Amino acid sequence: MDGQALRRFIGADTALMAVLRAIRAQQLPDAWLAAGALRNRLWDQLHGYAAAPLGELDLIYFDAEVGPDHTPAVARALRAELAADWDVVNQAGVHHWFRTAQGESIAALRSCADAVARWPETPTCVAVRLEADDSLSVLAPHGLVDLFALYWRANPLAADPTAAWRRWQDKAIAQRWPDARFSGPAD
């Protein structure tokens, strides 16, 4: 599956488009709306649910030239632009604080694409960006089949192979989206 279906879905969602415009206005390097904000919105639609208010919005960017105080300033600017629950992460610094369930650190990431490719489950390994010409770029290192098929597959590149199962349970995925299916190692 190519990104056209996802682009059509996002382009028709006025709330997501407002989010993408707010992100673009920040002019951050390698900036993307990612993860659950996209998966949840699409899975709600695939289940025929009415559009719920946007939940947590995951903005990722990659800027090795700024310190850790930069991210809170970006979050404040985004909240001033669009009142929402923003989770902003500079992927250039994740290796300084992220630990696996076993307490192990990870290697420094090279880009947002590198980060997204390593997230715990494949339907969450997706990000989009609104370009200057209003086109939508899609970052989906594992493709989009699992996202559209409601398939929660454990990502073999994830630092913790059991994280997908814990997240499946913690987020009550099967209860929220009964057509979703899990595949991968469990605890």
PDB file of C-alpha atoms in Angstrom:
ATOM      1  CA  MET A   1       0.000   0.000   0.000  1.00  0.00           C
ATOM      2  CA  ASP A   2       1.383   3.400  -0.892  1.00  0.00           C
ATOM      3  CA  GLY A   3       0.930   6.646   0.984  1.00  0.00           C
ATOM      4  CA  GLN A   4      -1.889   8.003  -1.197  1.00  0.00           C
ATOM      5  CA  ALA A   5      -4.661   6.524   0.955  1.00  0.00           C
ATOM      6  CA  LEU A   6      -3.069   7.978   4.079  1.00  0.00           C
ATOM      7  CA  ARG A   7      -2.604  11.349   2.377  1.00  0.00           C
ATOM      8  CA  ARG A   8      -6.292  11.389   1.358  1.00  0.00           C
ATOM      9  CA  PHE A   9      -7.379  10.477   4.887  1.00  0.00           C
ATOM     10  CA  ILE A  10      -5.234  13.187   6.494  1.00  0.00           C
ATOM     11  CA  GLY A  11      -6.060  15.802   3.878  1.00  0.00           C
ATOM     12  CA  ALA A  12      -9.778  15.315   4.584  1.00  0.00           C
ATOM     13  CA  ASP A  13      -9.303  15.656   8.367  1.00  0.00           C
ATOM     14  CA  THR A  14      -9.441  19.359   9.224  1.00  0.00           C
ATOM     15  CA  ALA A  15      -8.189  18.783  12.771  1.00  0.00           C
ATOM     16  CA  LEU A  16      -5.097  16.882  11.620  1.00  0.00           C
ATOM     17  CA  MET A  17      -4.416  19.495   8.947  1.00  0.00           C
ATOM     18  CA  ALA A  18      -4.531  22.249  11.600  1.00  0.00           C
ATOM     19  CA  VAL A  19      -2.023  20.261  13.656  1.00  0.00           C
ATOM     20  CA  LEU A  20       0.274  19.865  10.660  1.00  0.00           C
ATOM     21  CA  ARG A  21       0.099  23.591   9.896  1.00  0.00           C
ATOM     22  CA  ALA A  22       1.009  24.388  13.514  1.00  0.00           C
ATOM     23  CA  ILE A  23       3.998  22.038  13.320  1.00  0.00           C
ATOM     24  CA  ARG A  24       5.145  23.497  10.011  1.00  0.00           C
ATOM     25  CA  ALA A  25       4.982  27.019  11.467  1.00  0.00           C
ATOM     26  CA  GLN A  26       7.662  26.041  14.003  1.00  0.00           C
ATOM     27  CA  GLN A  27      10.178  25.546  11.159  1.00  0.00           C
ATOM     28  CA  LEU A  28      11.919  22.693  12.946  1.00  0.00           C
ATOM     29  CA  PRO A  29      14.378  20.456  11.111  1.00  0.00           C
ATOM     30  CA  ASP A  30      13.111  17.013  10.150  1.00  0.00           C
ATOM     31  CA  ALA A  31       9.787  17.596  11.968  1.00  0.00           C
ATOM     32  CA  TRP A  32       6.896  15.117  11.792  1.00  0.00           C
ATOM     33  CA  LEU A  33       3.533  14.344  13.369  1.00  0.00           C
ATOM     34  CA  ALA A  34       3.889  10.720  14.366  1.00  0.00           C
ATOM     35  CA  ALA A  35       2.718   7.604  16.104  1.00  0.00           C
ATOM     36  CA  GLY A  36      -0.564   7.272  17.969  1.00  0.00           C
ATOM     37  CA  ALA A  37      -2.050  10.557  16.774  1.00  0.00           C
ATOM     38  CA  LEU A  38      -2.185   9.080  13.287  1.00  0.00           C
ATOM     39  CA  ARG A  39      -2.864   5.449  14.155  1.00  0.00           C
ATOM     40  CA  ASN A  40      -5.683   6.237  16.581  1.00  0.00           C
ATOM     41  CA  ARG A  41      -7.419   8.648  14.234  1.00  0.00           C
ATOM     42  CA  LEU A  42      -7.295   6.208  11.310  1.00  0.00           C
ATOM     43  CA  TRP A  43      -8.294   3.177  13.389  1.00  0.00           C
ATOM     44  CA  ASP A  44     -11.265   5.093  14.781  1.00  0.00           C
ATOM     45  CA  GLN A  45     -12.386   5.799  11.228  1.00  0.00           C
ATOM     46  CA  LEU A  46     -11.802   2.203  10.109  1.00  0.00           C
ATOM     47  CA  HIS A  47     -14.056   1.096  12.976  1.00  0.00           C
ATOM     48  CA  GLY A  48     -16.747   3.595  11.988  1.00  0.00           C
ATOM     49  CA  TYR A  49     -16.351   5.660  15.156  1.00  0.00           C
ATOM     50  CA  ALA A  50     -17.185   9.353  15.140  1.00  0.00           C
ATOM     51  CA  ALA A  51     -14.128  11.584  15.086  1.00  0.00           C
ATOM     52  CA  ALA A  52     -13.047  11.997  18.694  1.00  0.00           C
ATOM     53  CA  PRO A  53     -11.140  15.033  19.901  1.00  0.00           C
ATOM     54  CA  LEU A  54      -7.455  14.699  19.172  1.00  0.00           C
ATOM     55  CA  GLY A  55      -5.539  13.084  21.997  1.00  0.00           C
ATOM     56  CA  GLU A  56      -1.813  13.340  22.532  1.00  0.00           C
ATOM     57  CA  LEU A  57      -0.009  14.777  19.535  1.00  0.00           C
ATOM     58  CA  ASP A  58       3.460  13.347  19.010  1.00  0.00           C
ATOM     59  CA  LEU A  59       5.767  15.848  17.328  1.00  0.00           C
ATOM     60  CA  ILE A  60       9.217  14.516  16.602  1.00  0.00           C
ATOM     61  CA  TYR A  61      12.097  16.441  15.116  1.00  0.00           C
ATOM     62  CA  PHE A  62      15.833  16.007  14.765  1.00  0.00           C
ATOM     63  CA  ASP A  63      18.180  18.830  15.680  1.00  0.00           C
ATOM     64  CA  ALA A  64      21.607  17.922  17.080  1.00  0.00           C
ATOM     65  CA  GLU A  65      22.495  21.626  17.410  1.00  0.00           C
ATOM     66  CA  VAL A  66      20.135  22.465  20.289  1.00  0.00           C
ATOM     67  CA  GLY A  67      20.127  21.481  23.947  1.00  0.00           C
ATOM     68  CA  PRO A  68      17.435  19.820  26.057  1.00  0.00           C
ATOM     69  CA  ASP A  69      15.866  23.181  26.972  1.00  0.00           C
ATOM     70  CA  HIS A  70      14.774  23.629  23.350  1.00  0.00           C
ATOM     71  CA  THR A  71      12.022  20.981  23.437  1.00  0.00           C
ATOM     72  CA  PRO A  72       9.930  22.578  26.234  1.00  0.00           C
ATOM     73  CA  ALA A  73      10.095  25.905  24.394  1.00  0.00           C
ATOM     74  CA  VAL A  74       8.800  24.214  21.231  1.00  0.00           C
ATOM     75  CA  ALA A  75       5.965  22.600  23.209  1.00  0.00           C
ATOM     76  CA  ARG A  76       4.980  25.975  24.702  1.00  0.00           C
ATOM     77  CA  ALA A  77       4.992  27.605  21.257  1.00  0.00           C
ATOM     78  CA  LEU A  78       2.829  24.813  19.859  1.00  0.00           C
ATOM     79  CA  ARG A  79       0.335  25.058  22.734  1.00  0.00           C
ATOM     80  CA  ALA A  80       0.106  28.814  22.075  1.00  0.00           C
ATOM     81  CA  GLU A  81      -0.585  28.090  18.388  1.00  0.00           C
ATOM     82  CA  LEU A  82      -2.999  25.211  18.972  1.00  0.00           C
ATOM     83  CA  ALA A  83      -4.299  24.149  22.378  1.00  0.00           C
ATOM     84  CA  ALA A  84      -3.591  20.427  22.542  1.00  0.00           C
ATOM     85  CA  ASP A  85      -1.716  17.775  24.488  1.00  0.00           C
ATOM     86  CA  TRP A  86       1.648  18.002  22.711  1.00  0.00           C
ATOM     87  CA  ASP A  87       4.417  15.461  23.284  1.00  0.00           C
ATOM     88  CA  VAL A  88       7.496  16.964  21.665  1.00  0.00           C
ATOM     89  CA  VAL A  89      10.714  14.948  21.361  1.00  0.00           C
ATOM     90  CA  ASN A  90      13.985  15.906  19.718  1.00  0.00           C
ATOM     91  CA  GLN A  91      15.118  12.509  18.466  1.00  0.00           C
ATOM     92  CA  ALA A  92      18.746  13.693  18.418  1.00  0.00           C
ATOM     93  CA  GLY A  93      18.837  13.430  22.214  1.00  0.00           C
ATOM     94  CA  VAL A  94      16.769  10.301  22.885  1.00  0.00           C
ATOM     95  CA  HIS A  95      19.840   8.138  23.502  1.00  0.00           C
ATOM     96  CA  HIS A  96      20.654  10.286  26.557  1.00  0.00           C
ATOM     97  CA  TRP A  97      17.502   9.295  28.443  1.00  0.00           C
ATOM     98  CA  PHE A  98      15.746   6.307  26.828  1.00  0.00           C
ATOM     99  CA  ARG A  99      16.222   2.940  28.509  1.00  0.00           C
ATOM    100  CA  THR A 100      14.744  -0.425  27.573  1.00  0.00           C
ATOM    101  CA  ALA A 101      12.692  -2.406  30.080  1.00  0.00           C
ATOM    102  CA  GLN A 102      15.982  -4.103  30.982  1.00  0.00           C
ATOM    103  CA  GLY A 103      17.614  -0.724  31.704  1.00  0.00           C
ATOM    104  CA  GLU A 104      19.823  -0.752  28.625  1.00  0.00           C
ATOM    105  CA  SER A 105      20.571   2.411  26.693  1.00  0.00           C
ATOM    106  CA  ILE A 106      20.215   2.746  22.940  1.00  0.00           C
ATOM    107  CA  ALA A 107      22.639   4.020  20.320  1.00  0.00           C
ATOM    108  CA  ALA A 108      22.321   7.598  19.109  1.00  0.00           C
ATOM    109  CA  LEU A 109      19.723   7.966  16.370  1.00  0.00           C
ATOM    110  CA  ARG A 110      20.691   9.423  12.991  1.00  0.00           C
ATOM    111  CA  SER A 111      17.354  10.984  11.984  1.00  0.00           C
ATOM    112  CA  CYS A 112      13.630  10.849  12.565  1.00  0.00           C
ATOM    113  CA  ALA A 113      13.422   8.076   9.975  1.00  0.00           C
ATOM    114  CA  ASP A 114      15.895   6.070  12.063  1.00  0.00           C
ATOM    115  CA  ALA A 115      13.780   6.690  15.181  1.00  0.00           C
ATOM    116  CA  VAL A 116      10.426   5.835  13.608  1.00  0.00           C
ATOM    117  CA  ALA A 117      11.879   2.605  12.182  1.00  0.00           C
ATOM    118  CA  ARG A 118      12.628   1.401  15.732  1.00  0.00           C
ATOM    119  CA  TRP A 119       9.349   2.091  17.533  1.00  0.00           C
ATOM    120  CA  PRO A 120       7.727  -0.918  19.247  1.00  0.00           C
ATOM    121  CA  GLU A 121       4.944  -1.815  16.817  1.00  0.00           C
ATOM    122  CA  THR A 122       4.698  -1.381  13.052  1.00  0.00           C
ATOM    123  CA  PRO A 123       1.323   0.430  12.782  1.00  0.00           C
ATOM    124  CA  THR A 124       2.789   3.168  14.971  1.00  0.00           C
ATOM    125  CA  CYS A 125       5.957   3.461  12.861  1.00  0.00           C
ATOM    126  CA  VAL A 126       4.367   6.171  10.724  1.00  0.00           C
ATOM    127  CA  ALA A 127       4.832   9.926  10.518  1.00  0.00           C
ATOM    128  CA  VAL A 128       3.582  12.713   8.243  1.00  0.00           C
ATOM    129  CA  ARG A 129       4.706  16.228   7.455  1.00  0.00           C
ATOM    130  CA  LEU A 130       3.067  19.156   5.691  1.00  0.00           C
ATOM    131  CA  GLU A 131       5.545  20.544   3.197  1.00  0.00           C
ATOM    132  CA  ALA A 132       5.906  24.196   2.186  1.00  0.00           C
ATOM    133  CA  ASP A 133       3.841  23.540  -0.975  1.00  0.00           C
ATOM    134  CA  ASP A 134       1.038  21.980   1.158  1.00  0.00           C
ATOM    135  CA  SER A 135       1.822  18.467  -0.027  1.00  0.00           C
ATOM    136  CA  LEU A 136       2.004  15.701   2.559  1.00  0.00           C
ATOM    137  CA  SER A 137       5.119  13.593   3.001  1.00  0.00           C
ATOM    138  CA  VAL A 138       4.739  10.175   4.591  1.00  0.00           C
ATOM    139  CA  LEU A 139       7.450   8.407   6.557  1.00  0.00           C
ATOM    140  CA  ALA A 140       6.618   4.706   6.921  1.00  0.00           C
ATOM    141  CA  PRO A 141       9.784   2.603   7.150  1.00  0.00           C
ATOM    142  CA  HIS A 142       7.778  -0.625   7.577  1.00  0.00           C
ATOM    143  CA  GLY A 143       5.116   0.332   5.053  1.00  0.00           C
ATOM    144  CA  LEU A 144       1.453   1.053   5.675  1.00  0.00           C
ATOM    145  CA  VAL A 145      -0.139  -2.370   5.316  1.00  0.00           C
ATOM    146  CA  ASP A 146      -0.243  -3.066   9.069  1.00  0.00           C
ATOM    147  CA  LEU A 147      -1.670   0.392   9.781  1.00  0.00           C
ATOM    148  CA  PHE A 148      -4.563  -0.059   7.347  1.00  0.00           C
ATOM    149  CA  ALA A 149      -5.041  -3.756   8.208  1.00  0.00           C
ATOM    150  CA  LEU A 150      -5.373  -2.979  11.957  1.00  0.00           C
ATOM    151  CA  TYR A 151      -2.440  -5.288  12.598  1.00  0.00           C
ATOM    152  CA  TRP A 152      -0.387  -4.576  15.756  1.00  0.00           C
ATOM    153  CA  ARG A 153       2.835  -6.318  14.756  1.00  0.00           C
ATOM    154  CA  ALA A 154       5.868  -6.251  17.056  1.00  0.00           C
ATOM    155  CA  ASN A 155       8.714  -4.428  15.340  1.00  0.00           C
ATOM    156  CA  PRO A 156      11.814  -6.636  15.072  1.00  0.00           C
ATOM    157  CA  LEU A 157      14.009  -3.499  15.098  1.00  0.00           C
ATOM    158  CA  ALA A 158      12.647  -2.258  18.443  1.00  0.00           C
ATOM    159  CA  ALA A 159      15.109  -2.059  21.327  1.00  0.00           C
ATOM    160  CA  ASP A 160      12.761  -4.130  23.488  1.00  0.00           C
ATOM    161  CA  PRO A 161      11.030  -7.007  21.650  1.00  0.00           C
ATOM    162  CA  THR A 162       8.295  -7.310  24.300  1.00  0.00           C
ATOM    163  CA  ALA A 163       7.348  -3.609  24.347  1.00  0.00           C
ATOM    164  CA  ALA A 164       4.674  -4.070  21.676  1.00  0.00           C
ATOM    165  CA  TRP A 165       2.838  -6.618  23.836  1.00  0.00           C
ATOM    166  CA  ARG A 166       2.966  -4.403  26.933  1.00  0.00           C
ATOM    167  CA  ARG A 167       1.718  -1.441  24.918  1.00  0.00           C
ATOM    168  CA  TRP A 168      -1.082  -3.605  23.399  1.00  0.00           C
ATOM    169  CA  GLN A 169      -2.235  -4.383  26.932  1.00  0.00           C
ATOM    170  CA  ASP A 170      -1.603  -0.954  28.518  1.00  0.00           C
ATOM    171  CA  LYS A 171      -3.459   0.877  25.761  1.00  0.00           C
ATOM    172  CA  ALA A 172      -6.307  -1.688  25.769  1.00  0.00           C
ATOM    173  CA  ILE A 173      -6.036  -1.943  21.993  1.00  0.00           C
ATOM    174  CA  ALA A 174      -8.337  -4.968  21.608  1.00  0.00           C
ATOM    175  CA  GLN A 175     -11.029  -3.299  23.696  1.00  0.00           C
ATOM    176  CA  ARG A 176     -10.858   0.023  21.874  1.00  0.00           C
ATOM    177  CA  TRP A 177     -10.532  -1.444  18.368  1.00  0.00           C
ATOM    178  CA  PRO A 178     -11.997  -4.976  18.355  1.00  0.00           C
ATOM    179  CA  ASP A 179     -10.904  -5.638  14.764  1.00  0.00           C
ATOM    180  CA  ALA A 180      -7.235  -5.082  15.642  1.00  0.00           C
ATOM    181  CA  ARG A 181      -4.949  -8.117  15.860  1.00  0.00           C
ATOM    182  CA  PHE A 182      -1.638  -8.659  17.682  1.00  0.00           C
ATOM    183  CA  SER A 183       1.415 -10.464  16.329  1.00  0.00           C
ATOM    184  CA  GLY A 184       4.791 -10.809  17.969  1.00  0.00           C
ATOM    185  CA  PRO A 185       6.560 -11.808  21.156  1.00  0.00           C
ATOM    186  CA  ALA A 186       4.634 -11.457  24.403  1.00  0.00           C
ATOM    187  CA  ASP A 187       6.016 -11.204  27.936  1.00  0.00           C
TER     188      ASP A 187
END
